Coordinates of C-alpha atoms in Angstrom, one line a residue:
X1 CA 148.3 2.5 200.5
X2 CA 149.2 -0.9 200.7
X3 CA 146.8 -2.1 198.2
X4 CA 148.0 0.7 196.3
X5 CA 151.4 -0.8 196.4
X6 CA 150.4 -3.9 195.6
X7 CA 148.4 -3.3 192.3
X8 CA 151.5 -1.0 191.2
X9 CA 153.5 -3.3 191.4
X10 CA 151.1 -6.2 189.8
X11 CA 150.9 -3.7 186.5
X12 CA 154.6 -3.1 186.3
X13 CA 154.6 -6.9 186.6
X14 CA 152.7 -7.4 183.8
X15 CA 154.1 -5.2 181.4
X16 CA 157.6 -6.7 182.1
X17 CA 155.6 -9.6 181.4
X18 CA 154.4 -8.6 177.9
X19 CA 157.5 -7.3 176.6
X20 CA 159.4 -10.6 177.1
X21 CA 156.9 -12.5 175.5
X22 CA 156.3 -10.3 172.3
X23 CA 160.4 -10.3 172.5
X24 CA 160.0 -14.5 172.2
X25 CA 157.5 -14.1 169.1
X26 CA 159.1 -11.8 167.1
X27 CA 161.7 -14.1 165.6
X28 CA 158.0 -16.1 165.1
X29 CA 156.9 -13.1 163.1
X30 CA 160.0 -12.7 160.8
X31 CA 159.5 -16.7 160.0
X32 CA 156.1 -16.6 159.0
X33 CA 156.5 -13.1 157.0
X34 CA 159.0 -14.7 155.3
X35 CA 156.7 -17.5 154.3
X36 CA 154.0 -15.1 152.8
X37 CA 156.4 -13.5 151.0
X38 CA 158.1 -16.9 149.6
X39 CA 154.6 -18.0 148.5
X40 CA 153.5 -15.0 146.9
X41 CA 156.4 -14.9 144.4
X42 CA 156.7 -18.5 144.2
X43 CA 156.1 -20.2 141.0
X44 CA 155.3 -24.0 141.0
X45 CA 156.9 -25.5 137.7
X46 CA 155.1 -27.1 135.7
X47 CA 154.1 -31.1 136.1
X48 CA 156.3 -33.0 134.3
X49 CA 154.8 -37.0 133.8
X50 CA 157.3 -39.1 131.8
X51 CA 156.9 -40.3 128.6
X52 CA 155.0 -43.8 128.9
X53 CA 157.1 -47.1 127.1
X54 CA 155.1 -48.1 123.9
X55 CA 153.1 -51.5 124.8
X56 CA 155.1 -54.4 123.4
X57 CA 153.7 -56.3 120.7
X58 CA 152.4 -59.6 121.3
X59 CA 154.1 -62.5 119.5
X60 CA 152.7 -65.8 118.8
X61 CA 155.2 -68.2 117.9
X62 CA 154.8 -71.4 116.0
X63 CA 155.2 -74.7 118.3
X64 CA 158.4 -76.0 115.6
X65 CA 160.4 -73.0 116.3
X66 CA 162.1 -72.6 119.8
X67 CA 160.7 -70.3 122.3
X68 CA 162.6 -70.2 126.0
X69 CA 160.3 -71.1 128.5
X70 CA 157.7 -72.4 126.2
X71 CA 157.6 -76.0 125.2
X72 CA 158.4 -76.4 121.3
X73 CA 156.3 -80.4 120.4
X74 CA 155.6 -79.5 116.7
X75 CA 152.2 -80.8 118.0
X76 CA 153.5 -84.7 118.1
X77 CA 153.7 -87.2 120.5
X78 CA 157.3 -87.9 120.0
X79 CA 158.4 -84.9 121.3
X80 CA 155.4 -84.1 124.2
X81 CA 156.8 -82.2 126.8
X82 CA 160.2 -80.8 125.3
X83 CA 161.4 -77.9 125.9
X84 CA 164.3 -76.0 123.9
X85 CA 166.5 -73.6 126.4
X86 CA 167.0 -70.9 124.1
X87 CA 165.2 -68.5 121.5
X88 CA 165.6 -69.5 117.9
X89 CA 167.7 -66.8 116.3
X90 CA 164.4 -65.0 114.8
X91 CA 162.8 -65.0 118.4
X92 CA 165.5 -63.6 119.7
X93 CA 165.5 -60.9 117.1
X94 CA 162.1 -60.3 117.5
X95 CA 162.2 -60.2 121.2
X96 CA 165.0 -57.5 120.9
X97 CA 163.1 -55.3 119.3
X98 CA 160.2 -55.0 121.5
X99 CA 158.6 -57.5 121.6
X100 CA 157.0 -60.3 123.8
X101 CA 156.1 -63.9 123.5
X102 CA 152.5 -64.5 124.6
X103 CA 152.5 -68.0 123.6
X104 CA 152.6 -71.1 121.1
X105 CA 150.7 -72.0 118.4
X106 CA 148.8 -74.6 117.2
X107 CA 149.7 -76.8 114.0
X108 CA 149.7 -79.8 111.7
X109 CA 151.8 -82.4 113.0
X110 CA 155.7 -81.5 112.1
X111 CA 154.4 -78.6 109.4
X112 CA 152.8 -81.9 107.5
X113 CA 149.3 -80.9 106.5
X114 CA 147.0 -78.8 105.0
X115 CA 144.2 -77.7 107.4
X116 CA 146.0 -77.8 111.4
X117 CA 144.2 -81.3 112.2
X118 CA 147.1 -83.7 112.4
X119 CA 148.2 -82.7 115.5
X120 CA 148.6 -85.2 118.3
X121 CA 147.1 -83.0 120.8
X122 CA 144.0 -80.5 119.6
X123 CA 142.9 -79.6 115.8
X124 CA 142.6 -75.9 115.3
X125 CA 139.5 -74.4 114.3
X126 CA 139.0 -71.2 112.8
X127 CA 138.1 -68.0 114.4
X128 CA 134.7 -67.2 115.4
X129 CA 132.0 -67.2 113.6
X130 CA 133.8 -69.9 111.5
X131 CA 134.6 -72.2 114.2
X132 CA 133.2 -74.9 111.9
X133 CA 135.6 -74.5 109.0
X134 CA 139.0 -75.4 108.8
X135 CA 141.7 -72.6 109.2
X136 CA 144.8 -73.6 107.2
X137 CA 147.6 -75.2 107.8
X138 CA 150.2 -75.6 108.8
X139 CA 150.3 -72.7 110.5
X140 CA 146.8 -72.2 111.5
X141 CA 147.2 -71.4 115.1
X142 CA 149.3 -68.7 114.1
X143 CA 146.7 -67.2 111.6
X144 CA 143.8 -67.9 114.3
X145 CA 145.7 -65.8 116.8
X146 CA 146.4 -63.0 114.7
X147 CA 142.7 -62.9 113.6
X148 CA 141.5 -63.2 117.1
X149 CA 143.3 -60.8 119.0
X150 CA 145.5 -62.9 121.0
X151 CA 148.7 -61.9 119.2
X152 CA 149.6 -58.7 116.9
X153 CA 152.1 -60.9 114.9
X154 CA 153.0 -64.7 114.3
X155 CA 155.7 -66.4 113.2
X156 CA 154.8 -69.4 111.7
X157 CA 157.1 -71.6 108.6
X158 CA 156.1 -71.7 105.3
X159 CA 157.1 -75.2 103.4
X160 CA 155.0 -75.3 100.3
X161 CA 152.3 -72.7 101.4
X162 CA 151.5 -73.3 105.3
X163 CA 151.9 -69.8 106.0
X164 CA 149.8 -68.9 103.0
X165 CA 147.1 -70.8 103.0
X166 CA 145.9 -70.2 106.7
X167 CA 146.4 -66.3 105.9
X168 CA 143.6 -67.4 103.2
X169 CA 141.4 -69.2 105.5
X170 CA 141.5 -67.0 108.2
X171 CA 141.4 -63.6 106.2
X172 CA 144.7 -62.9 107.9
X173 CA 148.1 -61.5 105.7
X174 CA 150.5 -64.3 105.9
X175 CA 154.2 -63.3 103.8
X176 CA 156.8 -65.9 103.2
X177 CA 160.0 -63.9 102.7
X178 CA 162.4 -64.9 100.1
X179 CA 164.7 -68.0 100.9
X180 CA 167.8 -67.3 102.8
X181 CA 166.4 -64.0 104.7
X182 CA 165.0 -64.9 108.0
X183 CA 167.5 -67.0 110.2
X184 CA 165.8 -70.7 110.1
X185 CA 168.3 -71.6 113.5
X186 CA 166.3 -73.0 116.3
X187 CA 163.4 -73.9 114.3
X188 CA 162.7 -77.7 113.5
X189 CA 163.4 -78.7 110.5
X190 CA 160.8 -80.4 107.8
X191 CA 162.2 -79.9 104.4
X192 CA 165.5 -77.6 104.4
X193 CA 165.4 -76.8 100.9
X194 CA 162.1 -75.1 101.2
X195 CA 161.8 -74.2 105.0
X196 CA 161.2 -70.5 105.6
X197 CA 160.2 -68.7 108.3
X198 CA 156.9 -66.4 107.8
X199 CA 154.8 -63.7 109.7
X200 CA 151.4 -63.5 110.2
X201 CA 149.4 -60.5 111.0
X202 CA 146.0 -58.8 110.0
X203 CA 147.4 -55.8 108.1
X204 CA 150.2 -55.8 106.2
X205 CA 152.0 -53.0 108.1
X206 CA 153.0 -55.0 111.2
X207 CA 155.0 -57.1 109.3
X208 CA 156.4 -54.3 107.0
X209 CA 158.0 -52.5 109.7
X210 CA 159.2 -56.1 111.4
X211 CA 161.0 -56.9 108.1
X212 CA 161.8 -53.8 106.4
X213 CA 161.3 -50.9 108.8
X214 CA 163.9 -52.5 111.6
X215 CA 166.5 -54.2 109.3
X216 CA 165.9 -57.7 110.1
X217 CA 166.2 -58.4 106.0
X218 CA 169.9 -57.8 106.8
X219 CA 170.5 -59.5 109.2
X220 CA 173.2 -62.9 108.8
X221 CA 172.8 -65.4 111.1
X222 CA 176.5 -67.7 111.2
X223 CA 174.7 -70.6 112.6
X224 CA 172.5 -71.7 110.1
X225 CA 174.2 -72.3 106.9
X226 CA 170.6 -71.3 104.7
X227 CA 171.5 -67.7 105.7
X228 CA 172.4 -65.6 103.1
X229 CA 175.7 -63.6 103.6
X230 CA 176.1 -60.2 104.6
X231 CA 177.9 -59.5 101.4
X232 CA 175.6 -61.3 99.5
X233 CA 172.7 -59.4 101.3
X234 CA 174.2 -56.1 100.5
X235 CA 174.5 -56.5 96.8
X236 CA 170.7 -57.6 96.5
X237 CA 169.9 -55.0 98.5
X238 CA 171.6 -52.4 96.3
X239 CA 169.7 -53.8 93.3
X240 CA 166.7 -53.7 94.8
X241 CA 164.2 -50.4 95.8
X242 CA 162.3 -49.9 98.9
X243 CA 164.3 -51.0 101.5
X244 CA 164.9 -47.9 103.1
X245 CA 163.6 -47.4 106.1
X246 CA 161.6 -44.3 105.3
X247 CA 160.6 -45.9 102.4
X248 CA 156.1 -46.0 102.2
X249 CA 153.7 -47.7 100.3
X250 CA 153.3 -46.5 96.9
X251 CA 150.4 -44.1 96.2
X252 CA 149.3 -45.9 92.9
X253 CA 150.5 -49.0 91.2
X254 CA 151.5 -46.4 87.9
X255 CA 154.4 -47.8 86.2
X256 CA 153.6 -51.2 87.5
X257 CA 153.3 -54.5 85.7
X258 CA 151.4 -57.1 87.2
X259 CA 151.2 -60.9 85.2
X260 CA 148.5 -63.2 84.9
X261 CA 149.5 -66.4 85.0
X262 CA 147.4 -68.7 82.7
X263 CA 148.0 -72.1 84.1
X264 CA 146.6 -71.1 87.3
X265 CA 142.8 -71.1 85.4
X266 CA 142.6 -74.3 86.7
X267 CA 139.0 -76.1 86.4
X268 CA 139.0 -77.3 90.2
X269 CA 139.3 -73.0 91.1
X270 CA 136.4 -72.0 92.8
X271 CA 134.0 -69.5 90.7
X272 CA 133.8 -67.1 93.6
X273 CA 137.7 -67.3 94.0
X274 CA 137.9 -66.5 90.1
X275 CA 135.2 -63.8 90.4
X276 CA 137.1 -62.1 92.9
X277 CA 140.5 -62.7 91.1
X278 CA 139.1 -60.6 88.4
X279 CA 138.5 -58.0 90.8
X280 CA 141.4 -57.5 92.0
X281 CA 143.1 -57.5 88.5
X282 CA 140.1 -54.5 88.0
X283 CA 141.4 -53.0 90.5
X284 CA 144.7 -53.2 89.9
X285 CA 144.5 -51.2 86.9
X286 CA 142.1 -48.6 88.3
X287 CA 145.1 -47.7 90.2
X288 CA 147.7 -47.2 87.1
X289 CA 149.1 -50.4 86.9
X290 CA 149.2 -52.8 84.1
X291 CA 147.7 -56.5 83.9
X292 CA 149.2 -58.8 81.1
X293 CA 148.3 -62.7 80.8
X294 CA 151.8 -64.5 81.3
X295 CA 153.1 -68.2 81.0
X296 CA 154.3 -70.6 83.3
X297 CA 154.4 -73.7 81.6
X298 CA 156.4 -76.4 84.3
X299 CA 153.7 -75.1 87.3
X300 CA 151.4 -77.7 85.8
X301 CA 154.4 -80.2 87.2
X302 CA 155.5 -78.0 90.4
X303 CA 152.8 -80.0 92.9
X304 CA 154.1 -82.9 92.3
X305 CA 158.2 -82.4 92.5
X306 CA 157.0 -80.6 95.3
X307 CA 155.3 -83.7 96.7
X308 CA 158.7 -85.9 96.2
X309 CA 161.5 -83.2 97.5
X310 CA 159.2 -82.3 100.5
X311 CA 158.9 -86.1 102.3
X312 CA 162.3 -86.9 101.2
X313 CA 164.3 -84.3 103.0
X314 CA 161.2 -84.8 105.7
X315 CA 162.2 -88.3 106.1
X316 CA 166.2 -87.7 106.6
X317 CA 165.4 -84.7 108.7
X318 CA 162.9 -87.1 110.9
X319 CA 165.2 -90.1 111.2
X320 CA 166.5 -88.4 114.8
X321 CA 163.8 -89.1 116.6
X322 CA 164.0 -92.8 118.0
X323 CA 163.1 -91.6 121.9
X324 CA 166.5 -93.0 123.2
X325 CA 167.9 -89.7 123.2
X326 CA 165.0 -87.6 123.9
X327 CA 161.4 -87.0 123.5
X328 CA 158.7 -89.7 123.7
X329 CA 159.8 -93.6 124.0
X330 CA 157.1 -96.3 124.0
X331 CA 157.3 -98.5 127.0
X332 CA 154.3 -100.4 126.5
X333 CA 155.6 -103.5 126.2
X334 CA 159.0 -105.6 127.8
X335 CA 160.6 -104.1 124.4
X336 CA 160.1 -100.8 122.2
X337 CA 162.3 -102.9 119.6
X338 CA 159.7 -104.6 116.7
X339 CA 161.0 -107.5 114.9
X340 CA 164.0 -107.0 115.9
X341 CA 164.5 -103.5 115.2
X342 CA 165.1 -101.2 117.7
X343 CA 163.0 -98.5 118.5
X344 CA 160.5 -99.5 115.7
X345 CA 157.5 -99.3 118.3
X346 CA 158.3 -96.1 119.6
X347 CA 158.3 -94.4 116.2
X348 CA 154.9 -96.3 115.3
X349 CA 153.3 -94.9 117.9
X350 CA 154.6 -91.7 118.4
X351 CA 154.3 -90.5 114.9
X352 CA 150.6 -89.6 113.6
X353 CA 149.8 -91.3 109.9
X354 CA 150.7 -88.6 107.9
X355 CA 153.8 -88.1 109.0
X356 CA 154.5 -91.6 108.9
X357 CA 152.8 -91.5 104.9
X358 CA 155.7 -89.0 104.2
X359 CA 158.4 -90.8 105.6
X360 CA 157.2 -94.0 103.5
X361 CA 157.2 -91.7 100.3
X362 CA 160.1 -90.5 101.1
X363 CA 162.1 -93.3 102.4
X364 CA 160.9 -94.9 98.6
X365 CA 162.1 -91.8 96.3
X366 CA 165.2 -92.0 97.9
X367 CA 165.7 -95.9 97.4
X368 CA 168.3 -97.0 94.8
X369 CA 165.6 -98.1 92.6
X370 CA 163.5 -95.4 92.9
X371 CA 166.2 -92.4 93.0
X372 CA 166.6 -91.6 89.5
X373 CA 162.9 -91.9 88.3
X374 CA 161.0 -89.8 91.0
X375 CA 163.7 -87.8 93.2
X376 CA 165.9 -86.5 90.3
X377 CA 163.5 -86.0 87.8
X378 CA 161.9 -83.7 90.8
X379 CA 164.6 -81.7 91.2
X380 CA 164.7 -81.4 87.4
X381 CA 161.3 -79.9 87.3
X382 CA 161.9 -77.2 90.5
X383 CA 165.1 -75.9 88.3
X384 CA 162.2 -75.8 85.2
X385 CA 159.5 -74.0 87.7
X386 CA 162.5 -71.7 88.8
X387 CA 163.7 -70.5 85.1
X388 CA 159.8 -70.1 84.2
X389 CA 159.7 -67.3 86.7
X390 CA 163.1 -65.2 86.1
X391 CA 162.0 -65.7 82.4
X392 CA 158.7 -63.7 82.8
X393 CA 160.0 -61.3 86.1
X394 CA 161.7 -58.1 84.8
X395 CA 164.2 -58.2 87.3
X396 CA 166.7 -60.3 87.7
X397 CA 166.9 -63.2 90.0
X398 CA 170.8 -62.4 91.8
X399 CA 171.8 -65.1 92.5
X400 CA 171.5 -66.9 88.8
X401 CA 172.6 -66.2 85.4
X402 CA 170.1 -64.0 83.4
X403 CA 167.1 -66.7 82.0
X404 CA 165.5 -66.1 77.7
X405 CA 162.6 -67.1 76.3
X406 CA 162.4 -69.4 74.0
X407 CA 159.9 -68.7 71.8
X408 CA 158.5 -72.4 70.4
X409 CA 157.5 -72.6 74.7
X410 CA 155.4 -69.5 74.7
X411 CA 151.8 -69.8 75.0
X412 CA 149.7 -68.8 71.8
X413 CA 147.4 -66.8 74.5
X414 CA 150.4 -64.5 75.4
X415 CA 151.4 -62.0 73.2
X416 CA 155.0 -61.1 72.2
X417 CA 155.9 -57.7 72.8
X418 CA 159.4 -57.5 71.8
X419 CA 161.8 -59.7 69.7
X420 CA 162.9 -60.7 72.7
X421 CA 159.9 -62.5 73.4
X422 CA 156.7 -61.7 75.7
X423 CA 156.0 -58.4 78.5
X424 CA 158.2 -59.1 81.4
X425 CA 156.2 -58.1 84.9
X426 CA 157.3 -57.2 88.5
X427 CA 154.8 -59.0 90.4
X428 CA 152.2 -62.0 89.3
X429 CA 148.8 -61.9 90.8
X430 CA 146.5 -65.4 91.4
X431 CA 144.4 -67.0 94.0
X432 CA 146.0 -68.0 97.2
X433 CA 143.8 -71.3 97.4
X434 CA 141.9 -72.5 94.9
X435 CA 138.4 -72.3 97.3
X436 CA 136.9 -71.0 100.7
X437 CA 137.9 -72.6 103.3
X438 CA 136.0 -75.9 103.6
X439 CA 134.3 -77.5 106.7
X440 CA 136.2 -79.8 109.2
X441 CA 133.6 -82.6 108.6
X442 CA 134.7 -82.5 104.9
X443 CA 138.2 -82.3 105.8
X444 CA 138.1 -85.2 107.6
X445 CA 136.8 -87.0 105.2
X446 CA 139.4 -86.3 102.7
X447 CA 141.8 -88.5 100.8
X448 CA 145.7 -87.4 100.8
X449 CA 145.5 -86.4 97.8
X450 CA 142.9 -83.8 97.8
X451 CA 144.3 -82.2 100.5
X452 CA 148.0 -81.9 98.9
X453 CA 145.6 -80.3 95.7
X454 CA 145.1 -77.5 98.1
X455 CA 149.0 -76.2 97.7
X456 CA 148.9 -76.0 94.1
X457 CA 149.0 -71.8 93.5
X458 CA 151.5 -72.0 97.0
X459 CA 154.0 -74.4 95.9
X460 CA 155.7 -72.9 92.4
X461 CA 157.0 -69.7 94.4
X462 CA 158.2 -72.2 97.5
X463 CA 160.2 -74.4 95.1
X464 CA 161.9 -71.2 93.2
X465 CA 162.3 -69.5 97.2
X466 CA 160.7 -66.2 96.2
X467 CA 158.8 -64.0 98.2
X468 CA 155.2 -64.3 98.1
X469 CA 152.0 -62.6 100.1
X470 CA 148.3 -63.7 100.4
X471 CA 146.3 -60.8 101.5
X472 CA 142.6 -61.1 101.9
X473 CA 140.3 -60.3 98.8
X474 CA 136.7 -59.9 99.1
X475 CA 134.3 -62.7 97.2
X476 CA 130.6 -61.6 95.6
X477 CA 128.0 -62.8 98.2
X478 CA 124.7 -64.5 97.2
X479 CA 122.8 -62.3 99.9
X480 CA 120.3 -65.7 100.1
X481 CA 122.6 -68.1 100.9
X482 CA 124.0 -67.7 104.6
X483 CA 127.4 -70.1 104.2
X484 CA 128.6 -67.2 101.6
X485 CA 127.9 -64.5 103.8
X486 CA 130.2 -66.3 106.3
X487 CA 132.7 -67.1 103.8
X488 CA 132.9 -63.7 102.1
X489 CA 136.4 -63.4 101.7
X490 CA 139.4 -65.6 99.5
X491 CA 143.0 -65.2 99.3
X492 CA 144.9 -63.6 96.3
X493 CA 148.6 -64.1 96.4
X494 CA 151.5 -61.4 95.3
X495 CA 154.7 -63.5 93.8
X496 CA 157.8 -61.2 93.5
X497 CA 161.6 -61.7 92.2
X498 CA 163.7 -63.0 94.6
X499 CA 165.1 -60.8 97.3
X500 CA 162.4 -58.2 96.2
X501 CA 160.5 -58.5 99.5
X502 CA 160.4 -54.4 100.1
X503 CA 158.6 -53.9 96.7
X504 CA 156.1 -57.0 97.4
X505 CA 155.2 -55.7 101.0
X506 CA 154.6 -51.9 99.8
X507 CA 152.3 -52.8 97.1
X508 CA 150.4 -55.6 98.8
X509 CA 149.9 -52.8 101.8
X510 CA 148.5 -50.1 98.7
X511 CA 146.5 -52.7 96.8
X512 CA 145.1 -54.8 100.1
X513 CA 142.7 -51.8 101.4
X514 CA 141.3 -50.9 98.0
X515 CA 140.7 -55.3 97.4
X516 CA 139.4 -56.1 101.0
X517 CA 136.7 -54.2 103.3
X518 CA 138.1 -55.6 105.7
X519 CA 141.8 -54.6 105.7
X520 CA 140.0 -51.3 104.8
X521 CA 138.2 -50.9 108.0
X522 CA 141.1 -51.3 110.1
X523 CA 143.4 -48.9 108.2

């Protein structure tokens, strides 16, 4: 009985037991149904990943215009080591649109050369496979960069062509905007007259949308006293088309005139670069628009006013530097003052020789004896060079009276098409440089003078301040001779009225992919 008792009262025991503890699970239960039910009519929304930031485009900037945190030299020894604390007003506005500085770039010797081999510290060679050649100058680190990789755009300054003609060498676009658009604050001056800041890119698009597409065309900058107006801007603007933002390339060149100019036949041009002039002026018409031979008489004297003006505003602008202030100062000897005049030795050695030729030229065509021969009679001939092109452009140039022909100065070659006188165009078309780019070894061995020959299609538009491109052009290539297959590209050059920068960028992006294979590859 007992163990009767006892096992009773062991299963009543255990079913006390049993109840209590299913009690204690069952708010367990109720969780975990809930849970099934939660997940069976839950929805997970769907994955949201945020837009990613555009990648900023790289900027090479010229080592004359002022970068912060980058030293700006102008690749001389009188100014080694300086560095400006601030943007220059077009960095800055570059920067505030997206993009970022990568680095500096290589050139002449204060913008004073031809090829980018008077610097103090490194000559630039052009990019690969023409490390050999010279690459323009005197922005040809800019142009290098572009064509390389290292940068999407440049900024480099174009005097009498040094944006230009390394956009020729390198097969890169160079555009030199018209005078009085881009802010030239915080970039070091060579000539003021004919500074002006340029871009460099291998398309023509990139610097399109920089100028155009984000307004900087409108832009006044109050601290430098070459910017045009706002006012002034405005009423350009209005007579000008293209410079809305939505505004695209042309699809054909229909209704288009495009001029000639006959004084640029010159017999040192290169038969390749006239063989691939034609061309383009082929071309040009297989795309509706019309070619007609035009004259610019004073160009034949535009190299060498330009040539004058250029080292004597360089030799004012250069008179600064004396190394007492700042930059380089020649401690050599007990005295950096030469016969008795102070700082004599530290501007002898920290200037290279062609600076130093320019100031000497300069220094002379300002002298009262030689004033009214050479610097005058210059400035004479640039307001010749700049009435020869608002004769022949069919727009007007805004800021001047309204120029005429006169008909006893028109060249028997050019027709007359009016009473008024000959067809007035909207662009003119001509080699960028009169040859391929030529070998270091050669350059070196130059004389002054042939190198200056060089700017002679560059400098007319420089001296007038009009807006000029050079886009690459493809050559005809002897398939037997190796140097031309290297070389198989030139530079042709689009001229425009002034302030008509929209028009000259839209048609040079049309007509550069149908004249160059290799603007057409990458488009």
């Amino acid at each position: 009985m007992s163990t009767y008792v006892r096992h009773t009262y062991h299963r009543a025991a255990c079913q006390a037991v049993a109840r209590q503890w299913q009690a204690s699970r069952a708010p367990v239960r109720l969780v975990r149904s809930l849970q099934h039910d939660v997940a069976a009519n839950f929805q997970s929304p769907p994955l949201i990943i945020p837009p990613l930031e555009p990648p900023k485009l790289r900027l090479a900037v010229k080592a004359n215009i002022a970068a912060f945190g980058f030293p700006t030299t102008c690749d001389s020894l009188i100014l080694a080591g300086t560095s400006i604390p601030f943007d220059a007003t077009v960095v800055a506005q570059l920067r505030a649109r997206g993009m970022s500085v990568v680095g500096k770039a290589g050139m002449d010797e204060f913008g004073m050369g031809t090829h980018s081999t008077t610097s103090a510290f490194e000559s630039v060679h052009n990019a690969p496979p023409l490390e050999a050649y010279s690459a323009g100058g005197s922005s040809g680190g800019s142009a290098v960069a572009v064509k390389e990789g290292r940068a999407d755009l440049a900024l480099g300054t174009d005097t009498g062509g040094s944006v230009r003609m390394p956009a020729a060498y390198t097969g890169a676009v160079g555009f030199k905007p018209s005078y009085g658009m881009l802010s030239r604050w915080g970039v070091v001056p060579y000539a003021n007259s004919l500074d002006t800041v340029g871009l460099l890119a291998k398309t023509v698009s990139p610097i399109r949308q920089a100028i155009i597409g984000s307004g900087l065309y409108n832009e006044h900058d109050a601290r430098d006293p070459t910017s045009l107006p706002a006012t002034v801007r405005s009423r350009c603007t209005v007579e000008r088309e293209g410079y809305s933002s939505a505004a695209k390339p042309p699809p054909t060149l229909k209704g288009l005139t495009f001029g000639l100019p006959l004084e640029y036949n010159i017999a040192e041009l290169d038969s390749r670069i006239r063989q691939g002039w034609l061309r383009a002026l082929e071309t040009i018409q297989q795309l509706g628009g019309r070619v007609v031979p035009v004259s610019l008489p004073s160009t034949r004297n535009a190299l060498s006013a330009y040539y004058v003006i250029a080292p004597a505003e360089a030799s004012s602008n250069l008179a600064k530097y004396d190394g007492i202030r700042y930059g380089y100062r020649d401690t050599s000897g007990p005295s950096d003052a030469q016969d008795g005049v102070l700082y004599a030795g530290t501007r002898g050695s920290g200037f290279g020789s062609e600076v130093k030729r320019r100031i000497l030229l300069g220094s002379y065509t300002l002298s009262s004896e030689a004033i009214d021969n050479y610097f005058i009679q210059a400035q004479k001939v640039r307001a010749l060079v700049r009435r020869d092109f608002d004769r022949i452009f069919r727009l007007e140039n805004p800021l001047l009276d309204e120029q005429h022909f006169a008909l006893s100065e028109v060249d028997e070659a050019v027709g007359i098409e009016t009473k008024l006188g000959p067809a007035q165009v909207d662009f003119l078309v001509c080699p960028t440089a009169p040859t391929t780019p030529p070998l270091l070894e050669h350059v070196r061995s130059q004389t002054p003078l042939d190198s200056y020959m060089n700017d002679v299609f560059t400098v007319p538009a420089s001296l007038a301040g009009l807006p000029a491109i050079s886009i690459p052009m493809d050559l005809p290539v002897d398939s037997a001779r190796d140097e031309q297959k290297l070389l198989s590209f030139g530079g042709l050059q689009l001229i425009g009225q002034y302030w008509d920068d929209a028009r000259v960028l839209s048609v040079a992006e049309r007509l550069s992919a149908h004249v160059s294979s290799s603007i057409a590859d990458n488009s």
